[in-house]
Amino acid sequence: PDVTYKRVAEEVGDGLSGDVRLGLRHTFGDDHRLSIEGRAEASEEEETQSYLESLVAGTGELDAPQRVAEDGSEREYSFQVDYTRPVAGLTLDLGYLGEIEREESTLFSEVLDAETGEYVPEVGVNNEFSYEQVVHALYAQAAGEWGPWGLQTGLRMEGARTTFDLFTTDESFENDYRSLFPSAFLSFSPTDLITLRGGYSRRINRPRTRSLNPSPSFDDPFNIRQGNPALRPEYVDAVELSANVLTGFGSVSVTPYYRHTTDVIRRISVLREDGVIVRTSQNLDASDAYGAEAVVTYEGGPLRGYVSFEGYRLQTEGETTETSLSNDAFGWGGRLNASYGLGDRFGWGNLDLQATA
C-alpha cells in the first residue's frame, strides 16, 4: 500500500486473420434433411512493445526500460454432420461435431542493463508455448408435442484431449477426459397464454489458454498473473423451472433455478513474503447456486421495454495446497431497458430514444 507504480508503454503491432466456411444441406422430401459444414479460422499477430517502469513513491529501485516482442498464431477447425428426420411422432436429430484448436505464442523480453548500456534477455519472463485441444462429440436429440405437452431430451458423448507444451522449460502437460451430457425438458401449456417448463441439463466450461500458461506475466511486478497447466474443466448440472404468462401489455416470467458445479474454477491470490501478489486459478471441490429471476416485458404504443431482477445464493467449498476455502454469499442484480418511439419528427425518418440501467 505504500508503493505507487507507474508503467509507460509504446506498442506497434501487425496482424492478419481469415475465416472460411463451407456447407452442404440436402432435404429428402418433406421428411428429413442432412447438413454438412466445415469451417477453418486462422489469425497471426506480431507486437513490439517498449516499457518504462518506475516507482513514483515508496522504497526500492525500479527504473528499467524494457522491450518485448510477441508473436502469436491461432488455428481453429471444425467439422459437423447433422441428420434430422421424424420417427414415431418425434423429431430425431443425430450428429457428430469435431473441433481442433491450436495456439502458438512466443514472448521475448529484454531489459536495459544500466552498467553496460545494452539490453539483456529476461530469463524469468521469456517463454514459448503451444496449445492444442481436440474434441470429438456424438449427440442425439428427440423432441415432440402432444396437445399441451412438449418434450425434448438428448444425450451428448464427448471425448477431449488437450496438450500444453512449454518449450522454455521443456515441460509438457496433458489432460484427456471423456464426458456425458444428458438433458431433458418438459413443457405444459394449459392455455395459449400460459407456458410452464422444467428441465435438467449438464454442460462443461473449459479453461482458456491464458489460465493454463504457467509462465508468469510481469505487466505489474507487484501483481503477477500465472496460469495453472493442471487446471481441469468444470462441470455444471442445472435444474430450471419457469412460468411464462402473456398479458395485455406484454409478458411476465419467473424462473427459479439450481446449479451444482464440480471442479469449480476460482481465481486465487497469494501474498508472498516479499509483498508480491501472485494470482492464479485452481479447481475447488464444488459450488451450489440457487435463486430465481423475474422478467416483465411491456409494449404499448410508442413505449416498449423490459425490467428484470435476479437474486441468488452461492456456496463454494474447496481446498488449496495452503488452506481450506469456503464461501457463502448472496447476490442480486437488476436490469431496465426502455425505448420510446418519437416517429418522424425532424424529417430524418423514425427516431427512437433508448435508456438502459
Coordinates of C-alpha atoms in Angstrom, one line a residue:
P1 CA 0.0 0.0 0.0
D2 CA 3.0 2.4 0.4
V3 CA 4.2 1.9 -3.2
T4 CA 3.0 3.8 -6.2
Y5 CA 3.9 2.1 -9.5
K6 CA 3.9 3.6 -13.0
R7 CA 4.3 1.9 -16.3
V8 CA 4.5 3.8 -19.6
A9 CA 4.1 1.8 -22.8
E10 CA 4.5 2.2 -26.5
E11 CA 3.2 -0.5 -28.8
V12 CA 3.5 -1.3 -32.5
G13 CA 1.6 -4.3 -33.9
D14 CA 0.5 -6.1 -37.1
G15 CA -2.0 -8.8 -37.6
L16 CA -3.8 -10.9 -40.2
S17 CA -6.9 -13.1 -39.9
G18 CA -9.2 -15.1 -42.1
D19 CA -12.3 -17.3 -41.9
V20 CA -13.6 -19.9 -44.4
R21 CA -16.8 -21.8 -44.1
L22 CA -18.2 -24.4 -46.5
G23 CA -21.6 -26.1 -46.1
L24 CA -23.9 -28.5 -47.8
R25 CA -27.6 -29.1 -47.0
H26 CA -29.9 -31.6 -48.6
T27 CA -33.6 -32.2 -47.9
F28 CA -35.1 -35.6 -48.6
G29 CA -38.7 -34.7 -49.5
D30 CA -40.5 -33.1 -46.6
D31 CA -39.4 -35.7 -44.0
H32 CA -35.8 -35.4 -43.2
R33 CA -32.6 -33.5 -44.1
L34 CA -28.8 -33.8 -44.0
S35 CA -26.4 -30.9 -43.4
I36 CA -22.6 -31.0 -43.5
E37 CA -20.5 -28.0 -42.6
G38 CA -16.7 -27.4 -42.3
R39 CA -15.0 -24.3 -41.0
A40 CA -11.4 -23.0 -40.8
E41 CA -10.3 -19.9 -39.0
A42 CA -6.7 -18.6 -38.7
S43 CA -5.0 -15.5 -37.3
E44 CA -1.5 -14.2 -37.0
E45 CA -0.3 -11.3 -34.8
E46 CA 3.0 -9.6 -34.1
E47 CA 3.7 -6.9 -31.5
T48 CA 6.7 -5.0 -30.4
Q49 CA 6.3 -3.1 -27.1
S50 CA 8.6 -0.7 -25.2
Y51 CA 8.1 -0.1 -21.5
L52 CA 9.5 2.3 -18.9
E53 CA 8.8 1.2 -15.3
S54 CA 9.3 3.4 -12.3
L55 CA 8.3 3.8 -8.7
V56 CA 6.6 7.1 -8.2
A57 CA 6.5 6.7 -4.4
G58 CA 7.9 4.1 -2.0
T59 CA 11.2 2.4 -1.4
G60 CA 13.2 0.3 -3.8
E61 CA 14.9 0.7 -7.2
L62 CA 12.8 0.3 -10.3
D63 CA 13.8 2.2 -13.4
A64 CA 14.0 -0.4 -16.1
P65 CA 13.4 0.3 -19.8
Q66 CA 12.1 -2.9 -21.4
R67 CA 11.5 -4.2 -24.9
V68 CA 9.0 -7.0 -25.5
A69 CA 8.4 -8.8 -28.8
E70 CA 5.4 -11.1 -29.1
D71 CA 4.4 -13.5 -31.9
G72 CA 1.2 -15.5 -31.8
S73 CA -0.9 -17.6 -34.1
E74 CA -4.3 -19.3 -33.7
R75 CA -5.9 -22.0 -35.8
E76 CA -9.4 -23.4 -35.4
Y77 CA -11.1 -26.1 -37.4
S78 CA -14.5 -27.7 -37.1
F79 CA -16.5 -30.3 -39.0
Q80 CA -20.1 -31.1 -38.3
V81 CA -22.6 -33.6 -39.7
D82 CA -26.3 -33.3 -38.7
Y83 CA -29.2 -35.6 -39.7
T84 CA -32.8 -34.8 -38.8
R85 CA -35.9 -36.9 -39.5
P86 CA -39.3 -37.8 -37.9
V87 CA -39.6 -41.1 -36.1
A88 CA -42.7 -42.4 -34.3
G89 CA -44.2 -38.9 -33.8
L90 CA -40.8 -37.5 -32.7
T91 CA -38.3 -35.3 -34.4
L92 CA -35.0 -37.1 -34.2
D93 CA -31.7 -35.3 -34.5
L94 CA -28.4 -37.2 -34.8
G95 CA -25.0 -35.7 -35.4
Y96 CA -21.2 -35.5 -35.0
L97 CA -19.0 -32.5 -34.2
G98 CA -15.3 -32.4 -34.3
E99 CA -13.2 -29.4 -33.3
I100 CA -9.5 -28.7 -33.3
E101 CA -8.0 -25.6 -31.7
R102 CA -4.3 -24.8 -31.9
E103 CA -2.4 -21.8 -30.5
E104 CA 1.3 -20.9 -30.5
S105 CA 2.9 -18.0 -28.7
T106 CA 6.4 -16.6 -28.2
L107 CA 7.3 -13.8 -25.9
F108 CA 10.9 -12.4 -25.8
S109 CA 11.7 -9.6 -23.3
E110 CA 14.8 -7.6 -22.9
V111 CA 15.7 -5.1 -20.1
L112 CA 18.3 -2.4 -20.2
D113 CA 21.5 -3.1 -18.2
A114 CA 22.5 0.2 -16.6
E115 CA 26.1 -0.8 -16.3
T116 CA 26.7 -2.0 -19.9
G117 CA 24.0 0.2 -21.6
E118 CA 22.9 -2.9 -23.5
Y119 CA 19.6 -4.8 -23.5
V120 CA 19.8 -8.3 -22.0
P121 CA 17.2 -11.1 -22.1
E122 CA 14.9 -11.6 -19.0
V123 CA 15.3 -15.3 -18.3
G124 CA 12.3 -15.4 -15.9
V125 CA 9.9 -13.7 -18.3
N126 CA 10.6 -15.1 -21.7
N127 CA 8.5 -18.1 -22.7
E128 CA 7.3 -20.1 -25.8
F129 CA 4.4 -22.5 -25.8
S130 CA 2.0 -24.3 -28.0
Y131 CA -1.5 -25.5 -27.0
E132 CA -3.8 -28.0 -28.8
Q133 CA -7.3 -29.1 -27.9
V134 CA -9.1 -31.8 -29.9
V135 CA -12.8 -32.5 -29.2
H136 CA -14.9 -35.3 -30.8
A137 CA -18.6 -35.4 -29.9
L138 CA -21.6 -37.6 -30.9
Y139 CA -25.1 -36.4 -30.0
A140 CA -28.7 -37.5 -30.3
Q141 CA -31.8 -35.4 -29.5
A142 CA -35.6 -36.2 -29.7
A143 CA -38.4 -33.7 -29.5
G144 CA -42.2 -34.0 -29.8
E145 CA -45.5 -32.3 -28.9
W146 CA -48.8 -34.0 -27.7
G147 CA -51.5 -31.4 -27.3
P148 CA -50.5 -29.0 -24.5
W149 CA -47.4 -31.2 -23.6
G150 CA -44.0 -30.9 -25.1
L151 CA -40.9 -33.0 -24.5
Q152 CA -37.2 -32.6 -25.6
T153 CA -34.5 -34.9 -24.5
G154 CA -30.9 -35.5 -25.6
L155 CA -27.5 -37.0 -24.9
R156 CA -24.1 -35.8 -25.9
M157 CA -21.0 -38.0 -25.7
E158 CA -17.7 -36.2 -25.8
G159 CA -14.0 -37.1 -25.8
A160 CA -11.4 -34.4 -25.5
R161 CA -7.6 -34.2 -25.5
T162 CA -5.6 -31.2 -24.5
T163 CA -1.8 -30.8 -24.8
F164 CA 0.2 -27.8 -23.4
D165 CA 3.9 -27.8 -24.4
L166 CA 6.1 -25.2 -22.6
F167 CA 9.3 -25.1 -24.7
T168 CA 11.1 -22.7 -22.5
T169 CA 11.3 -25.2 -19.6
D170 CA 10.9 -28.3 -21.8
E171 CA 7.7 -29.3 -20.0
S172 CA 4.5 -30.9 -21.4
F173 CA 1.1 -31.2 -19.7
E174 CA -1.7 -33.4 -21.0
N175 CA -5.3 -33.7 -19.9
D176 CA -7.6 -36.2 -21.6
Y177 CA -11.2 -36.7 -20.4
R178 CA -14.5 -38.2 -21.6
S179 CA -17.9 -36.8 -20.6
L180 CA -21.6 -37.5 -20.9
F181 CA -24.1 -34.6 -21.1
P182 CA -27.7 -35.6 -20.7
S183 CA -30.6 -33.1 -21.0
A184 CA -34.4 -33.3 -20.7
F185 CA -37.0 -30.5 -20.8
L186 CA -40.8 -30.8 -20.3
S187 CA -43.3 -28.1 -21.1
F188 CA -47.0 -27.7 -20.5
S189 CA -49.3 -25.0 -22.0
P190 CA -52.8 -25.2 -20.4
T191 CA -53.8 -22.2 -22.5
D192 CA -52.3 -20.1 -25.3
L193 CA -51.3 -17.5 -22.7
I194 CA -49.5 -19.7 -20.1
T195 CA -46.5 -21.9 -20.5
L196 CA -44.9 -24.0 -17.8
R197 CA -41.4 -25.5 -18.4
G198 CA -39.0 -27.6 -16.4
G199 CA -35.7 -29.2 -17.3
Y200 CA -32.3 -30.5 -16.5
S201 CA -29.0 -30.1 -18.4
R202 CA -25.3 -30.7 -17.9
R203 CA -22.6 -28.6 -19.5
I204 CA -18.8 -28.0 -19.4
N205 CA -16.7 -24.9 -19.0
R206 CA -13.1 -25.4 -20.3
P207 CA -10.2 -23.2 -19.0
R208 CA -8.8 -20.8 -21.5
T209 CA -5.2 -20.8 -22.7
R210 CA -4.4 -17.8 -20.6
S211 CA -5.5 -19.7 -17.4
L212 CA -3.2 -22.6 -18.3
N213 CA 0.1 -20.9 -19.2
P214 CA 2.4 -21.3 -16.2
S215 CA 4.8 -18.6 -17.3
P216 CA 4.3 -15.5 -15.1
S217 CA 3.2 -12.2 -16.5
F218 CA 5.1 -9.2 -15.2
D219 CA 2.9 -6.4 -16.5
D220 CA 3.0 -5.2 -12.9
P221 CA 6.0 -6.6 -10.9
F222 CA 3.9 -6.3 -7.7
N223 CA 0.9 -8.2 -9.1
I224 CA 2.0 -11.3 -11.1
R225 CA -0.5 -13.4 -13.1
Q226 CA 0.4 -17.1 -13.5
G227 CA -1.6 -19.8 -15.2
N228 CA -2.1 -23.4 -13.9
P229 CA -1.4 -26.1 -16.6
A230 CA -3.1 -28.7 -14.3
L231 CA -6.4 -26.9 -14.4
R232 CA -9.4 -29.1 -15.2
P233 CA -12.7 -28.1 -16.8
E234 CA -15.6 -27.5 -14.5
Y235 CA -19.0 -29.3 -14.9
V236 CA -22.3 -27.7 -14.3
D237 CA -25.5 -29.6 -13.5
A238 CA -28.5 -27.3 -13.8
V239 CA -32.2 -27.7 -12.9
E240 CA -34.5 -24.9 -14.0
L241 CA -38.2 -24.2 -13.8
S242 CA -40.1 -21.4 -15.5
A243 CA -43.6 -20.0 -15.8
N244 CA -44.4 -17.5 -18.6
V245 CA -47.7 -15.6 -18.9
L246 CA -48.7 -13.4 -21.8
T247 CA -50.6 -10.3 -20.8
G248 CA -52.3 -7.5 -22.4
F249 CA -49.3 -5.3 -22.0
G250 CA -46.5 -7.9 -22.7
S251 CA -45.4 -10.8 -20.6
V252 CA -44.4 -11.9 -17.1
S253 CA -42.0 -14.8 -16.4
V254 CA -40.5 -16.3 -13.3
T255 CA -37.6 -18.7 -13.4
P256 CA -36.2 -20.4 -10.3
Y257 CA -33.0 -22.5 -10.7
Y258 CA -30.4 -24.6 -9.0
R259 CA -26.9 -25.2 -10.3
H260 CA -24.3 -27.6 -8.9
T261 CA -20.7 -27.1 -10.2
T262 CA -17.9 -29.7 -9.7
D263 CA -14.2 -28.9 -10.1
V264 CA -15.3 -25.3 -9.9
I265 CA -12.6 -22.9 -11.2
R266 CA -11.8 -19.9 -9.0
R267 CA -9.1 -17.2 -9.1
I268 CA -6.7 -17.5 -6.1
S269 CA -4.5 -14.6 -4.9
V270 CA -1.4 -15.4 -2.7
L271 CA 0.6 -12.8 -0.9
R272 CA 4.3 -13.7 -0.9
E273 CA 6.7 -12.8 1.9
D274 CA 8.3 -10.1 -0.4
G275 CA 5.0 -8.3 -0.7
V276 CA 4.2 -9.5 -4.3
I277 CA 0.7 -10.8 -5.0
V278 CA 0.6 -13.9 -7.3
R279 CA -2.8 -14.6 -9.0
T280 CA -3.6 -17.9 -10.4
S281 CA -6.6 -20.3 -10.9
Q282 CA -7.4 -23.6 -9.1
N283 CA -10.1 -26.2 -9.1
L284 CA -12.0 -26.2 -5.9
D285 CA -14.4 -29.0 -4.8
A286 CA -17.8 -27.8 -5.7
S287 CA -20.2 -24.9 -5.6
D288 CA -24.0 -24.6 -5.3
A289 CA -26.0 -21.7 -6.6
Y290 CA -29.8 -21.4 -6.3
G291 CA -32.0 -18.4 -7.0
A292 CA -34.7 -17.0 -9.2
E293 CA -35.1 -14.4 -12.0
A294 CA -38.2 -12.4 -12.8
V295 CA -38.7 -10.6 -16.1
V296 CA -41.6 -8.3 -17.1
T297 CA -41.9 -7.0 -20.7
Y298 CA -44.0 -4.1 -21.8
E299 CA -45.1 -3.0 -25.3
G300 CA -47.8 -0.3 -25.6
G301 CA -48.0 2.4 -28.1
P302 CA -44.6 4.1 -28.6
L303 CA -43.2 2.7 -25.3
R304 CA -41.6 -0.7 -25.1
G305 CA -39.0 -2.4 -22.9
Y306 CA -38.4 -4.8 -20.1
V307 CA -37.3 -5.0 -16.4
S308 CA -35.6 -8.0 -14.8
F309 CA -34.5 -8.9 -11.3
E310 CA -32.4 -11.8 -10.1
G311 CA -31.5 -13.0 -6.6
Y312 CA -29.3 -16.0 -5.8
R313 CA -27.2 -17.7 -3.1
L314 CA -23.7 -19.1 -3.9
Q315 CA -21.9 -21.6 -1.7
T316 CA -18.4 -22.8 -2.5
E317 CA -16.3 -25.4 -0.8
G318 CA -12.7 -26.4 -1.6
E319 CA -9.1 -26.7 -0.6
T320 CA -5.8 -25.5 -1.9
T321 CA -2.3 -26.7 -1.0
E322 CA -2.1 -24.0 1.7
T323 CA -5.6 -23.8 3.3
S324 CA -9.2 -24.8 3.2
L325 CA -11.6 -22.3 1.4
S326 CA -15.3 -21.8 1.7
N327 CA -17.7 -19.1 0.7
D328 CA -21.3 -18.3 1.3
A329 CA -22.7 -15.3 -0.3
F330 CA -26.0 -13.7 -1.5
G331 CA -26.1 -11.7 -4.7
W332 CA -28.7 -9.8 -6.7
G333 CA -28.9 -7.9 -9.9
G334 CA -31.5 -5.9 -11.9
R335 CA -31.8 -4.5 -15.4
L336 CA -34.1 -2.0 -17.1
N337 CA -34.3 -1.3 -20.8
A338 CA -36.8 1.0 -22.3
S339 CA -37.3 2.7 -25.7
Y340 CA -39.7 5.4 -26.8
G341 CA -40.6 5.9 -30.5
L342 CA -40.8 9.6 -31.5
G343 CA -41.7 8.9 -35.1
D344 CA -40.5 11.1 -37.9
R345 CA -40.3 14.4 -36.0
F346 CA -37.5 16.1 -38.0
G347 CA -37.7 14.6 -41.4
W348 CA -34.8 12.1 -40.7
G349 CA -37.0 9.0 -40.5
N350 CA -38.2 7.2 -37.4
L351 CA -36.4 8.3 -34.2
D352 CA -36.2 6.2 -31.0
L353 CA -34.9 7.2 -27.6
Q354 CA -33.5 4.4 -25.5
A355 CA -32.4 4.1 -21.9
T356 CA -30.7 1.3 -20.0
A357 CA -29.9 0.9 -16.3

